[in-house]
């Protein structure tokens, strides 16, 4: 059914609302709700800067900051009602802010567009990812090191062309994977550093005529270099069209998955009765009712299998971006599902 009321956030000159099909394909809230915390942090930094530059009043800024805290609380405790009519996380939050604090909410979007807003939110999200999974990667590297130490003199065949080549040790083999994951660790921290350039202030594409303080916003959001200097995107058109960081992140995820997949493949081969080098524990294998002799290495087959998905996400992203004219095109909304999935 078509709702005849136009969108409350941008529908000023529209007399009819979107068709139900349009509403369904238009909405990204189903996946970009994941950016809620980053969106609110970005809005708070923007509002504080607008007040510091006397573009909005201190009392409006205070109402906005407090209102956003309340909205974040509602999202975190699960009481927030997300709406597909409001398309995305940015408009869902802003509409709720309006219900909570009334008219000052309208001033939050001064000198800002969803184009620089979403670029900022997603960069903040990528920057936080490595912190979230670094411990897991380090634990895996340590587990491989422990294996290498335990088996530093366990002689086994090394292979080329999947044929016995030269005698090596289990330790030598495990250390090869330590090297790969060490490179992954370095790559993820480089990608996290690349996230530290702030797009806010670019507006829709061409900045703003208002006297914004981009340095203030960048510092508040931690978009700084090692010396604490603010890092700002220099070209607004590039800033709203650029998705390099997300491609880099999806690429680092692909390489890391590829290393895990090769490790999984070795373990699958070595666990087979044809090789018989190792026996996997019951808790990480599955059986077959028809063929009771089998103990299947499903955990490693699934790691190998999921790697296909992660590599697919990288090409999904590259293909989505490759033909887009400058600057922002709505196709770019589709950048999030593959990156979140990776
Ligand atoms: N949900 C949109 C996205 O993720 C936000 C930007 C919308 N901008 C626009 N010009 N329609 O890309």
CSV table of C-alpha atoms and ligand atoms in Angstrom, one decimal:
chain,number,residue,atom,x,y,z
A,1,UNK,CA,0.0,0.0,0.0
A,2,UNK,CA,1.3,3.5,-0.9
A,3,UNK,CA,1.5,5.9,2.0
A,4,UNK,CA,0.5,9.4,0.6
A,5,UNK,CA,2.4,11.4,3.1
A,6,UNK,CA,5.8,12.6,1.9
A,7,UNK,CA,9.1,11.9,3.7
A,8,UNK,CA,9.2,14.2,6.8
A,9,UNK,CA,13.0,14.7,6.5
A,10,UNK,CA,13.4,15.7,2.8
A,11,UNK,CA,9.9,15.6,1.3
A,12,UNK,CA,9.2,19.4,1.4
A,13,UNK,CA,8.4,19.7,-2.3
A,14,UNK,CA,6.9,16.2,-2.7
A,15,UNK,CA,3.1,15.9,-2.6
A,16,UNK,CA,3.0,12.1,-2.6
A,17,UNK,CA,4.8,9.5,-0.5
A,18,UNK,CA,6.9,6.7,-2.0
A,19,UNK,CA,5.4,3.6,-3.5
A,20,UNK,CA,5.7,0.5,-1.2
A,21,UNK,CA,8.2,-1.0,-3.6
A,22,UNK,CA,10.3,2.2,-3.6
A,23,UNK,CA,10.2,2.3,0.2
A,24,UNK,CA,11.4,-1.3,0.4
A,25,UNK,CA,14.4,-0.8,-1.9
A,26,UNK,CA,15.2,2.7,-0.6
A,27,UNK,CA,15.6,1.6,3.0
A,28,UNK,CA,19.0,0.7,4.5
A,29,UNK,CA,17.9,0.8,8.1
A,30,UNK,CA,17.9,-3.0,8.2
A,31,UNK,CA,21.7,-3.0,8.0
A,32,UNK,CA,23.0,0.5,8.7
A,33,UNK,CA,21.4,0.5,12.2
A,34,UNK,CA,24.8,-1.0,13.1
A,35,UNK,CA,26.2,2.5,12.7
A,36,UNK,CA,24.1,4.0,15.4
A,37,UNK,CA,26.8,4.7,18.0
A,38,UNK,CA,29.1,6.2,15.3
A,39,UNK,CA,26.3,8.3,13.9
A,40,UNK,CA,25.5,9.8,17.4
A,41,UNK,CA,29.1,10.4,18.1
A,42,UNK,CA,29.5,12.3,14.8
A,43,UNK,CA,26.3,14.3,15.5
A,44,UNK,CA,27.5,15.3,18.9
A,45,UNK,CA,30.8,16.5,17.6
A,46,UNK,CA,29.1,18.4,14.9
A,47,UNK,CA,26.6,20.1,17.2
A,48,UNK,CA,29.3,21.0,19.7
A,49,UNK,CA,31.3,22.7,16.9
A,50,UNK,CA,28.2,24.6,15.6
A,51,UNK,CA,27.8,26.0,19.1
A,52,UNK,CA,31.5,26.8,19.5
A,53,UNK,CA,31.3,28.8,16.2
A,54,UNK,CA,28.0,30.5,17.3
A,55,UNK,CA,26.2,29.0,14.4
A,56,UNK,CA,23.6,27.6,16.8
A,57,UNK,CA,23.0,28.6,20.5
A,58,UNK,CA,24.6,26.9,23.4
A,59,UNK,CA,21.2,25.9,24.7
A,60,UNK,CA,20.2,24.3,21.4
A,61,UNK,CA,23.5,22.4,21.4
A,62,UNK,CA,22.9,21.2,25.0
A,63,UNK,CA,19.4,20.0,24.1
A,64,UNK,CA,20.8,18.2,21.0
A,65,UNK,CA,23.7,16.5,23.0
A,66,UNK,CA,21.4,15.4,25.8
A,67,UNK,CA,18.7,14.3,23.4
A,68,UNK,CA,21.2,12.2,21.4
A,69,UNK,CA,22.3,10.5,24.7
A,70,UNK,CA,18.7,9.5,25.3
A,71,UNK,CA,18.3,8.2,21.8
A,72,UNK,CA,21.5,6.2,22.1
A,73,UNK,CA,20.2,4.7,25.4
A,74,UNK,CA,16.9,3.7,23.6
A,75,UNK,CA,18.9,2.0,20.8
A,76,UNK,CA,21.1,0.2,23.3
A,77,UNK,CA,18.3,-1.0,25.5
A,78,UNK,CA,16.2,-2.2,22.5
A,79,UNK,CA,13.3,0.2,23.0
A,80,UNK,CA,14.0,2.3,19.8
A,81,UNK,CA,11.4,1.8,17.1
A,82,UNK,CA,13.2,1.7,13.8
A,83,UNK,CA,11.2,2.8,10.7
A,84,UNK,CA,11.8,1.9,7.1
A,85,UNK,CA,9.9,5.0,6.0
A,86,UNK,CA,12.8,7.0,7.5
A,87,UNK,CA,15.2,5.1,5.2
A,88,UNK,CA,18.4,4.9,7.2
A,89,UNK,CA,20.0,5.3,10.6
A,90,UNK,CA,20.7,9.0,10.1
A,91,UNK,CA,17.1,9.9,9.5
A,92,UNK,CA,15.8,7.5,12.1
A,93,UNK,CA,17.9,9.1,14.8
A,94,UNK,CA,17.1,12.6,13.7
A,95,UNK,CA,13.4,12.0,13.6
A,96,UNK,CA,13.5,10.5,17.1
A,97,UNK,CA,15.6,13.5,18.3
A,98,UNK,CA,12.9,15.8,17.1
A,99,UNK,CA,10.3,13.8,19.1
A,100,UNK,CA,12.5,14.0,22.2
A,101,UNK,CA,13.7,17.7,22.1
A,102,UNK,CA,11.4,19.3,19.6
A,103,UNK,CA,12.4,22.2,17.3
A,104,UNK,CA,16.1,22.5,18.2
A,105,UNK,CA,16.6,19.1,16.6
A,106,UNK,CA,16.2,20.7,13.2
A,107,UNK,CA,19.4,22.7,13.7
A,108,UNK,CA,21.6,19.6,14.0
A,109,UNK,CA,21.8,19.1,10.3
A,110,UNK,CA,23.0,22.7,9.7
A,111,UNK,CA,26.0,22.6,7.2
A,112,UNK,CA,25.9,18.9,6.9
A,113,UNK,CA,24.6,16.3,4.4
A,114,UNK,CA,23.9,12.6,4.8
A,115,UNK,CA,26.7,12.3,2.2
A,116,UNK,CA,29.5,13.5,4.5
A,117,UNK,CA,27.7,12.0,7.5
A,118,UNK,CA,27.6,8.4,6.2
A,119,UNK,CA,31.2,8.6,5.0
A,120,UNK,CA,32.2,9.7,8.5
A,121,UNK,CA,30.1,7.1,10.4
A,122,UNK,CA,31.4,4.2,8.3
A,123,UNK,CA,35.1,5.3,8.7
A,124,UNK,CA,34.6,5.5,12.5
A,125,UNK,CA,33.1,2.0,12.3
A,126,UNK,CA,36.0,0.5,10.3
A,127,UNK,CA,38.5,2.2,12.7
A,128,UNK,CA,36.8,0.4,15.7
A,129,UNK,CA,36.8,-3.0,14.0
A,130,UNK,CA,40.4,-4.0,14.5
A,131,UNK,CA,40.2,-3.1,18.2
A,132,UNK,CA,37.3,-5.5,18.4
A,133,UNK,CA,39.0,-8.5,16.8
A,134,UNK,CA,42.7,-7.9,17.4
A,135,UNK,CA,42.6,-10.0,20.6
A,136,UNK,CA,41.3,-13.0,18.6
A,137,UNK,CA,43.9,-12.7,15.9
A,138,UNK,CA,46.7,-12.4,18.5
A,139,UNK,CA,45.3,-15.4,20.4
A,140,UNK,CA,45.5,-17.4,17.2
A,141,UNK,CA,49.1,-16.4,16.5
A,142,UNK,CA,50.0,-17.4,20.0
A,143,UNK,CA,48.2,-20.8,19.6
A,144,UNK,CA,50.3,-21.4,16.4
A,145,UNK,CA,53.4,-20.4,18.2
A,146,UNK,CA,52.6,-22.8,21.0
A,147,UNK,CA,52.2,-25.6,18.4
A,148,UNK,CA,55.5,-24.6,16.8
A,149,UNK,CA,57.2,-24.8,20.2
A,150,UNK,CA,55.7,-28.1,21.1
A,151,UNK,CA,56.6,-29.7,17.8
A,152,UNK,CA,59.8,-27.9,17.0
A,153,UNK,CA,61.5,-31.2,16.3
A,154,UNK,CA,58.6,-33.3,15.0
A,155,UNK,CA,59.9,-34.3,11.6
A,156,UNK,CA,57.3,-34.5,8.8
A,157,UNK,CA,57.3,-34.1,5.1
A,158,UNK,CA,57.1,-30.7,3.4
A,159,UNK,CA,55.2,-30.7,0.2
A,160,UNK,CA,55.5,-29.1,-3.3
A,161,UNK,CA,53.0,-30.0,-5.9
A,162,UNK,CA,51.3,-31.9,-3.1
A,163,UNK,CA,54.1,-34.4,-3.3
A,164,UNK,CA,56.6,-35.2,-0.6
A,165,UNK,CA,59.5,-32.7,-1.2
A,166,UNK,CA,61.9,-32.4,1.8
A,167,UNK,CA,61.8,-33.3,5.4
A,168,UNK,CA,60.7,-30.3,7.6
A,169,UNK,CA,59.3,-30.0,11.1
A,170,UNK,CA,55.8,-29.3,12.4
A,171,UNK,CA,57.3,-26.2,14.0
A,172,UNK,CA,58.6,-25.0,10.6
A,173,UNK,CA,55.2,-25.5,9.2
A,174,UNK,CA,53.3,-23.7,12.0
A,175,UNK,CA,55.7,-20.8,11.8
A,176,UNK,CA,54.8,-20.3,8.1
A,177,UNK,CA,51.2,-19.6,9.3
A,178,UNK,CA,52.5,-17.3,12.1
A,179,UNK,CA,54.2,-15.2,9.3
A,180,UNK,CA,51.0,-15.0,7.3
A,181,UNK,CA,48.9,-13.9,10.3
A,182,UNK,CA,51.6,-11.5,11.4
A,183,UNK,CA,51.3,-9.7,8.0
A,184,UNK,CA,47.5,-9.7,8.5
A,185,UNK,CA,48.0,-8.0,11.8
A,186,UNK,CA,50.1,-5.3,10.3
A,187,UNK,CA,47.7,-4.8,7.4
A,188,UNK,CA,44.7,-4.4,9.7
A,189,UNK,CA,46.5,-1.8,11.7
A,190,UNK,CA,47.5,0.1,8.6
A,191,UNK,CA,43.9,0.1,7.4
A,192,UNK,CA,42.8,1.4,10.8
A,193,UNK,CA,45.2,4.2,10.5
A,194,UNK,CA,43.9,5.0,7.0
A,195,UNK,CA,40.5,5.5,8.6
A,196,UNK,CA,41.8,8.6,10.4
A,197,UNK,CA,40.8,11.3,8.0
A,198,UNK,CA,37.6,13.2,8.7
A,199,UNK,CA,35.1,13.9,5.8
A,200,UNK,CA,32.7,16.0,7.9
A,201,UNK,CA,32.5,19.5,6.5
A,202,UNK,CA,32.3,18.3,2.9
A,203,UNK,CA,28.5,18.6,3.0
A,204,UNK,CA,26.8,17.1,0.0
A,205,UNK,CA,29.8,17.7,-2.2
A,206,UNK,CA,31.0,21.3,-2.0
A,207,UNK,CA,31.4,22.1,1.6
A,208,UNK,CA,29.5,24.9,3.3
A,209,UNK,CA,29.6,28.7,3.3
A,210,UNK,CA,29.2,28.7,7.1
A,211,UNK,CA,32.4,29.2,9.1
A,212,UNK,CA,32.8,25.6,10.2
A,213,UNK,CA,35.7,24.4,12.4
A,214,UNK,CA,36.6,21.1,10.8
A,215,UNK,CA,39.6,20.7,13.0
A,216,UNK,CA,37.4,20.9,16.1
A,217,UNK,CA,35.2,18.1,14.8
A,218,UNK,CA,38.1,15.9,13.6
A,219,UNK,CA,39.8,16.1,17.0
A,220,UNK,CA,36.6,15.4,18.9
A,221,UNK,CA,36.2,12.2,16.9
A,222,UNK,CA,39.8,11.2,17.1
A,223,UNK,CA,40.6,11.7,13.4
A,224,UNK,CA,44.2,12.6,14.2
A,225,UNK,CA,47.7,11.5,13.3
A,226,UNK,CA,50.4,10.2,15.7
A,227,UNK,CA,51.2,13.7,16.9
A,228,UNK,CA,47.5,14.5,17.6
A,229,UNK,CA,47.1,16.8,14.6
A,230,UNK,CA,43.6,16.7,13.0
A,231,UNK,CA,43.5,14.9,9.6
A,232,UNK,CA,40.9,16.3,7.2
A,233,UNK,CA,39.8,15.2,3.7
A,234,UNK,CA,41.1,18.0,1.4
A,235,UNK,CA,38.5,17.6,-1.4
A,236,UNK,CA,34.8,17.5,-0.7
A,237,UNK,CA,33.9,15.8,-3.9
A,238,UNK,CA,36.4,13.0,-3.3
A,239,UNK,CA,35.4,12.8,0.4
A,240,UNK,CA,31.7,11.9,-0.4
A,241,UNK,CA,32.5,9.6,-3.3
A,242,UNK,CA,35.6,7.8,-1.8
A,243,UNK,CA,35.1,4.2,-0.6
A,244,UNK,CA,38.8,3.2,-0.7
A,245,UNK,CA,39.0,2.5,3.0
A,246,UNK,CA,36.2,0.0,2.8
A,247,UNK,CA,37.8,-1.7,-0.1
A,248,UNK,CA,41.1,-1.9,1.8
A,249,UNK,CA,39.2,-3.3,4.8
A,250,UNK,CA,37.4,-5.9,2.7
A,251,UNK,CA,40.7,-6.7,1.0
A,252,UNK,CA,42.6,-7.2,4.4
A,253,UNK,CA,39.7,-9.5,5.5
A,254,UNK,CA,40.0,-11.5,2.2
A,255,UNK,CA,43.8,-12.0,2.7
A,256,UNK,CA,43.4,-13.0,6.3
A,257,UNK,CA,40.5,-15.4,5.4
A,258,UNK,CA,42.7,-16.8,2.5
A,259,UNK,CA,45.5,-17.6,5.0
A,260,UNK,CA,43.0,-19.3,7.4
A,261,UNK,CA,41.6,-21.2,4.4
A,262,UNK,CA,45.0,-22.5,3.5
A,263,UNK,CA,45.7,-23.6,7.1
A,264,UNK,CA,42.3,-25.3,7.1
A,265,UNK,CA,43.1,-27.1,3.9
A,266,UNK,CA,46.4,-28.4,5.3
A,267,UNK,CA,44.6,-29.7,8.4
A,268,UNK,CA,41.8,-31.3,6.3
A,269,UNK,CA,44.4,-33.2,4.3
A,270,UNK,CA,46.5,-34.2,7.3
A,271,UNK,CA,43.4,-35.4,9.2
A,272,UNK,CA,42.4,-37.8,6.3
A,273,UNK,CA,43.2,-41.5,6.8
A,274,UNK,CA,45.3,-41.2,3.6
A,275,UNK,CA,47.7,-38.8,5.3
A,276,UNK,CA,47.0,-39.8,9.0
A,277,UNK,CA,49.3,-37.1,10.4
A,278,UNK,CA,46.8,-35.9,13.0
A,279,UNK,CA,43.4,-36.7,14.6
A,280,UNK,CA,40.9,-34.0,15.2
A,281,UNK,CA,39.0,-34.0,18.5
A,282,UNK,CA,35.4,-35.1,18.5
A,283,UNK,CA,34.2,-31.6,19.6
A,284,UNK,CA,35.3,-30.1,16.2
A,285,UNK,CA,34.2,-32.9,13.9
A,286,UNK,CA,31.0,-34.4,12.7
A,287,UNK,CA,30.0,-38.0,11.8
A,288,UNK,CA,27.9,-39.8,9.3
A,289,UNK,CA,25.1,-42.2,10.1
A,290,UNK,CA,25.6,-44.1,6.9
A,291,UNK,CA,29.4,-44.2,7.0
A,292,UNK,CA,30.3,-44.7,10.7
A,293,UNK,CA,34.0,-44.9,9.8
A,294,UNK,CA,34.0,-41.2,9.0
A,295,UNK,CA,35.0,-38.3,11.2
A,296,UNK,CA,34.5,-35.2,9.1
A,297,UNK,CA,36.6,-32.0,9.5
A,298,UNK,CA,33.6,-29.7,9.0
A,299,UNK,CA,35.0,-26.8,11.0
A,300,UNK,CA,37.9,-26.5,8.6
A,301,UNK,CA,35.7,-27.0,5.6
A,302,UNK,CA,33.5,-24.2,6.8
A,303,UNK,CA,36.4,-21.9,7.3
A,304,UNK,CA,37.5,-22.7,3.7
A,305,UNK,CA,33.9,-22.3,2.5
A,306,UNK,CA,33.3,-19.0,4.3
A,307,UNK,CA,36.4,-17.6,2.7
A,308,UNK,CA,34.6,-17.7,-0.6
A,309,UNK,CA,32.0,-15.4,0.8
A,310,UNK,CA,34.6,-12.9,2.2
A,311,UNK,CA,36.4,-12.8,-1.2
A,312,UNK,CA,33.0,-12.3,-2.9
A,313,UNK,CA,32.3,-9.4,-0.6
A,314,UNK,CA,35.5,-7.7,-1.9
A,315,UNK,CA,34.6,-8.1,-5.5
A,316,UNK,CA,31.0,-7.1,-4.7
A,317,UNK,CA,32.3,-3.8,-3.4
A,318,UNK,CA,34.7,-3.2,-6.3
A,319,UNK,CA,32.1,-3.8,-8.9
A,320,UNK,CA,29.5,-1.6,-7.1
A,321,UNK,CA,31.9,1.3,-7.2
A,322,UNK,CA,33.8,0.9,-10.5
A,323,UNK,CA,31.3,2.6,-12.9
A,324,UNK,CA,30.1,5.4,-10.7
A,325,UNK,CA,30.5,9.0,-11.9
A,326,UNK,CA,31.5,11.5,-9.3
A,327,UNK,CA,30.3,12.1,-6.7
A,328,UNK,CA,27.8,10.4,-4.4
A,329,UNK,CA,25.4,8.0,-6.1
A,330,UNK,CA,22.8,6.0,-4.2
A,331,UNK,CA,24.6,2.8,-5.2
A,332,UNK,CA,27.1,3.6,-2.5
A,333,UNK,CA,24.5,2.7,0.1
A,334,UNK,CA,25.2,-0.9,-0.9
A,335,UNK,CA,28.7,-0.6,0.3
A,336,UNK,CA,27.7,-1.6,3.8
A,337,UNK,CA,26.3,-5.2,3.7
A,338,UNK,CA,29.5,-6.7,2.1
A,339,UNK,CA,31.8,-4.9,4.6
A,340,UNK,CA,29.7,-5.8,7.6
A,341,UNK,CA,29.6,-9.4,6.4
A,342,UNK,CA,33.4,-9.6,5.9
B,1,LIG,N1,21.7,5.9,3.5
B,1,LIG,C1,22.5,6.6,2.6
B,1,LIG,C2,23.8,5.8,2.3
B,1,LIG,O1,24.2,5.0,3.1
B,1,LIG,C3,22.9,8.0,3.2
B,1,LIG,C4,23.3,9.0,2.2
B,1,LIG,C5,22.1,9.5,1.5
B,1,LIG,N2,22.4,10.5,0.6
B,1,LIG,C6,21.7,10.8,-0.5
B,1,LIG,N3,22.1,11.8,-1.3
B,1,LIG,N4,20.5,10.2,-0.8
B,1,LIG,O2,24.5,6.0,1.4
